Short mmCIF file of C-alpha atoms in Angstrom, two decimals:
data_model
loop_
_atom_site.label_atom_id
_atom_site.label_comp_id
_atom_site.label_asym_id
_atom_site.label_seq_id
_atom_site.Cartn_x
_atom_site.Cartn_y
_atom_site.Cartn_z
CA MET A 1 -4.94 27.72 220.69
CA ALA A 2 -2.67 29.86 220.44
CA TYR A 3 -0.77 30.09 223.97
CA VAL A 4 -0.18 33.14 226.16
CA LEU A 5 2.12 33.54 229.13
CA ILE A 6 1.93 36.25 231.16
CA ILE A 7 4.99 37.43 233.14
CA THR A 8 4.12 39.63 236.41
CA GLU A 9 5.26 39.49 240.10
CA ASP A 10 1.40 41.52 241.20
CA ASP A 11 -1.02 37.76 241.30
CA LYS A 12 -4.14 40.18 241.94
CA THR A 13 -3.64 41.32 238.80
CA ALA A 14 -2.48 38.49 236.51
CA VAL A 15 -5.54 36.23 238.55
CA PRO A 16 -8.23 38.17 236.56
CA LEU A 17 -6.05 38.98 233.08
CA ARG A 18 -5.67 35.52 232.56
CA GLU A 19 -9.85 34.93 233.03
CA LYS A 20 -9.97 37.52 230.78
CA ILE A 21 -7.70 36.02 228.54
CA VAL A 22 -8.78 32.47 228.50
CA GLN A 23 -12.38 34.09 227.84
CA SER A 24 -11.34 35.30 224.14
CA GLY A 25 -10.09 32.09 223.43
CA TYR A 26 -6.87 31.43 224.46
CA ASP A 27 -4.83 29.72 226.66
CA CYS A 28 -3.14 31.35 229.09
CA SER A 29 -1.15 31.12 232.40
CA PHE A 30 0.77 33.46 234.71
CA VAL A 31 4.13 33.32 236.15
CA SER A 32 6.85 35.62 238.18
CA TYR A 33 9.67 36.85 236.63
CA ASP A 34 11.93 34.09 239.17
CA GLU A 35 9.52 31.16 237.02
CA ALA A 36 9.92 32.20 233.75
CA GLN A 37 12.63 30.26 232.85
CA ASP A 38 11.60 27.34 233.90
CA MET A 39 8.03 27.66 232.42
CA LEU A 40 9.75 28.11 229.18
CA ALA A 41 11.39 25.12 229.46
CA ARG A 42 8.35 23.01 229.70
CA ARG A 43 6.31 24.88 227.38
CA LEU A 44 6.49 27.27 224.57
CA PRO A 45 4.29 30.35 224.38
CA ASN A 46 3.18 32.19 221.27
CA LEU A 47 3.23 35.14 222.97
CA ILE A 48 4.53 36.70 225.87
CA LEU A 49 2.73 39.65 228.13
CA ALA A 50 5.59 40.95 230.59
CA ASP A 51 4.40 43.15 233.55
CA ILE A 52 6.98 45.88 233.70
CA ASN A 53 7.05 48.57 236.52
CA LEU A 54 10.08 50.87 238.04
CA ARG A 55 10.46 48.29 241.03
CA ILE A 56 11.58 45.25 238.56
CA GLU A 57 12.76 47.01 235.94
CA ALA A 58 16.24 45.92 236.16
CA ARG A 59 15.59 42.19 236.46
CA ALA A 60 12.37 42.03 234.17
CA TRP A 61 14.88 42.98 231.45
CA ASP A 62 17.58 40.94 232.07
CA ILE A 63 15.33 38.17 231.39
CA ILE A 64 13.20 39.55 228.14
CA VAL A 65 16.70 40.21 226.87
CA ASN A 66 17.77 36.64 227.01
CA ILE A 67 14.32 34.95 226.00
CA LYS A 68 14.55 37.68 222.88
CA LYS A 69 18.44 36.45 221.92
CA GLN A 70 17.18 32.63 221.91
CA SER A 71 14.02 32.96 220.37
CA ASN A 72 11.51 35.74 218.09
CA LEU A 73 8.70 35.61 220.78
CA PRO A 74 6.07 38.22 220.30
CA VAL A 75 6.51 40.21 223.64
CA ILE A 76 3.81 43.15 224.72
CA GLY A 77 5.32 45.14 227.33
CA TRP A 78 2.91 46.47 230.10
CA LEU A 79 3.89 49.27 231.37
CA PRO A 80 3.41 52.67 233.79
CA ALA A 81 3.27 56.18 232.34
CA GLU A 82 6.38 57.25 233.83
CA MET A 83 8.24 54.52 232.06
CA LEU A 84 7.31 55.63 228.63
CA THR A 85 10.00 58.29 228.45
CA ASP A 86 12.51 55.05 228.27
CA LEU A 87 10.94 53.49 225.76
CA ASP A 88 13.09 53.74 222.89
CA ASN A 89 15.59 51.56 224.63
CA TYR A 90 13.20 48.73 224.96
CA HIS A 91 14.28 47.51 221.69
CA GLU A 92 12.78 43.95 222.18
CA ILE A 93 9.55 44.99 223.03
CA ASP A 94 7.23 44.18 219.74
CA ASP A 95 4.25 46.24 221.45
CA PHE A 96 3.11 48.22 224.64
CA ILE A 97 0.52 49.07 226.54
CA VAL A 98 0.51 51.86 229.67
CA CYS A 99 -1.20 50.15 232.71
CA PRO A 100 -4.08 51.19 233.88
CA CYS A 101 -5.78 49.97 231.02
CA GLY A 102 -9.02 48.55 229.53
CA ASP A 103 -9.56 44.92 228.97
CA ALA A 104 -10.77 45.50 225.27
CA GLU A 105 -7.17 47.21 224.05
CA LEU A 106 -5.49 45.05 225.74
CA LEU A 107 -7.04 41.78 223.98
CA LEU A 108 -6.80 43.75 220.85
CA ARG A 109 -3.17 44.46 220.98
CA ILE A 110 -2.52 40.45 222.07
CA LYS A 111 -4.90 39.66 218.91
CA ARG A 112 -3.03 41.59 216.47
CA LEU A 113 0.36 40.95 217.42
CA LEU A 114 -0.70 37.45 216.69
CA LYS A 115 -2.14 37.84 213.39
CA LYS A 116 1.10 39.49 213.06
CA THR A 117 3.17 36.94 214.00
CA GLN A 118 1.35 33.99 212.38
CA GLU A 119 1.40 35.64 209.03
CA THR A 120 4.02 34.28 207.29
CA ASP A 121 5.30 33.41 204.05
CA ASN A 122 7.80 30.34 203.39
CA THR A 123 10.58 32.09 203.56
CA GLU A 124 10.30 31.89 207.38
CA GLN A 125 9.30 27.99 207.80
CA ILE A 126 11.80 25.26 207.34
CA GLN A 127 10.22 22.24 205.83
CA CYS A 128 11.59 18.55 205.59
CA SER A 129 9.24 15.77 204.98
CA GLY A 130 6.15 16.92 206.40
CA LEU A 131 8.00 18.26 209.58
CA THR A 132 6.82 22.31 209.41
CA ILE A 133 8.85 24.86 212.16
CA ASP A 134 7.24 27.96 211.86
CA LEU A 135 9.86 30.50 212.64
CA ALA A 136 7.34 33.39 213.49
CA THR A 137 5.01 31.53 215.55
CA CYS A 138 7.83 29.18 216.88
CA GLU A 139 4.94 25.92 216.09
CA VAL A 140 6.02 22.76 214.89
CA THR A 141 3.87 20.05 212.99
CA VAL A 142 4.33 16.72 212.27
CA ASP A 143 2.17 15.99 209.32
CA GLY A 144 0.13 18.75 210.22
CA THR A 145 0.07 17.86 213.99
CA LYS A 146 1.28 20.22 216.30
CA ALA A 147 4.56 18.69 218.45
CA ASP A 148 4.46 20.13 221.84
CA LEU A 149 8.36 21.33 222.58
CA THR A 150 10.07 22.83 225.27
CA PHE A 151 11.96 26.26 224.45
CA LYS A 152 15.69 23.95 224.54
CA GLU A 153 14.21 21.45 222.49
CA TYR A 154 12.47 24.50 220.16
CA GLU A 155 16.66 26.15 219.85
CA LEU A 156 17.93 22.82 219.31
CA LEU A 157 15.37 21.51 216.62
CA LYS A 158 15.78 24.89 214.64
CA LEU A 159 19.10 25.07 214.57
CA MET A 160 20.23 21.71 213.19
CA ALA A 161 17.40 21.79 210.71
CA SER A 162 18.48 25.41 209.38
CA ASN A 163 22.11 23.48 208.79
CA ARG A 164 21.05 20.51 207.13
CA GLY A 165 23.83 17.97 207.16
CA ARG A 166 26.09 19.72 209.44
CA VAL A 167 27.51 17.83 212.37
CA PHE A 168 27.30 19.55 216.07
CA THR A 169 29.42 18.35 218.56
CA ARG A 170 27.57 18.75 222.65
CA GLU A 171 30.08 20.97 223.26
CA ALA A 172 28.99 23.22 220.13
CA LEU A 173 25.08 22.73 220.87
CA LEU A 174 25.87 23.44 224.70
CA ASP A 175 27.77 26.72 223.56
CA LYS A 176 24.75 27.47 221.32
CA ILE A 177 21.86 26.82 222.69
CA TRP A 178 23.18 27.02 226.49
CA GLY A 179 25.30 29.97 226.66
CA TYR A 180 28.86 29.33 227.07
CA ASP A 181 28.69 30.14 230.93
CA TYR A 182 26.33 27.41 231.48
CA PHE A 183 27.82 24.41 233.52
CA GLY A 184 26.16 21.21 232.71
CA GLY A 185 27.65 18.22 230.88
CA ASP A 186 27.34 16.81 227.22
CA ARG A 187 24.58 14.76 228.74
CA THR A 188 22.51 18.03 229.49
CA VAL A 189 22.20 17.82 225.56
CA ASP A 190 21.68 14.10 225.33
CA VAL A 191 18.36 13.92 227.61
CA HIS A 192 17.21 17.06 225.13
CA MET A 193 18.14 15.41 221.94
CA ARG A 194 16.35 12.13 222.78
CA ARG A 195 13.00 13.73 224.33
CA LEU A 196 13.12 15.95 221.13
CA ARG A 197 13.30 13.44 219.04
CA SER A 198 10.57 11.36 220.91
CA LYS A 199 8.50 14.19 219.90
CA ILE A 200 8.83 14.16 216.23
CA GLU A 201 10.03 11.27 214.85
CA ASP A 202 8.42 7.81 214.43
CA ALA A 203 8.42 5.02 212.24
CA ASN A 204 7.76 7.04 209.34
CA HIS A 205 9.73 10.23 210.31
CA THR A 206 13.42 10.23 211.09
CA TYR A 207 15.00 13.86 211.33
CA ILE A 208 18.21 13.73 213.07
CA GLU A 209 20.97 10.68 213.67
CA THR A 210 23.89 10.14 215.97
CA VAL A 211 27.20 10.67 214.73
CA ARG A 212 28.79 8.27 217.40
CA ASN A 213 31.60 9.81 219.57
CA ILE A 214 30.80 13.56 217.97
CA GLY A 215 27.16 14.30 218.44
CA TYR A 216 24.30 15.20 215.92
CA ARG A 217 23.30 16.20 212.74
CA PHE A 218 19.99 17.30 210.96
CA ILE A 219 19.24 14.67 208.06
CA LYS A 220 19.84 16.53 204.60
CA ASP A 221 18.48 14.51 202.00
CA ASN A 222 14.37 15.50 201.92
CA ARG A 223 13.48 11.96 201.26
CA LEU A 224 13.60 10.23 203.88
#
């Protein structure tokens, strides 16, 4: 079941909208822009519906740009008509709707964008010994069973699986995934890596190994 995350400052609008989306067969929740990063750290959506208006435009846009820098999550912008003149500047938005709009139009746009991102070929997937990372939908499966990864866990896995055999120091992973201005220590990487491995590895599957006193690497040999 696809998961849609609504980011909005208007709870009164979000509650009935969430109900409509759930009734259409999707999982859905909503958060404020201040809560968005924490939610993404806990659960990765298949699509983001971002409520953007002139009052919160700058803050909303900073968060959307940051999300798109770290992932290819599809984003639908929910905009007032007066913002259409600046739409060319919003490169990170994959689609948009003008509010107010009908439920049917919104649900159709969600359906079409999800379908578009799910129509992937093998070049948009990373596969290794039962592990599949779908780069278009940001979904990870092990032997066909979905692994429920957080935003950071997914980004760690994608980075390492795209560079099989390469050793990443903890400092390099902090820089690439959390950013150069992040002040957390090496322990942050170890905690996230341990949680990631617990979700994708078992007695029959090993993908990541610890390189003592250095960091981590994704095992290069497919014959695990």
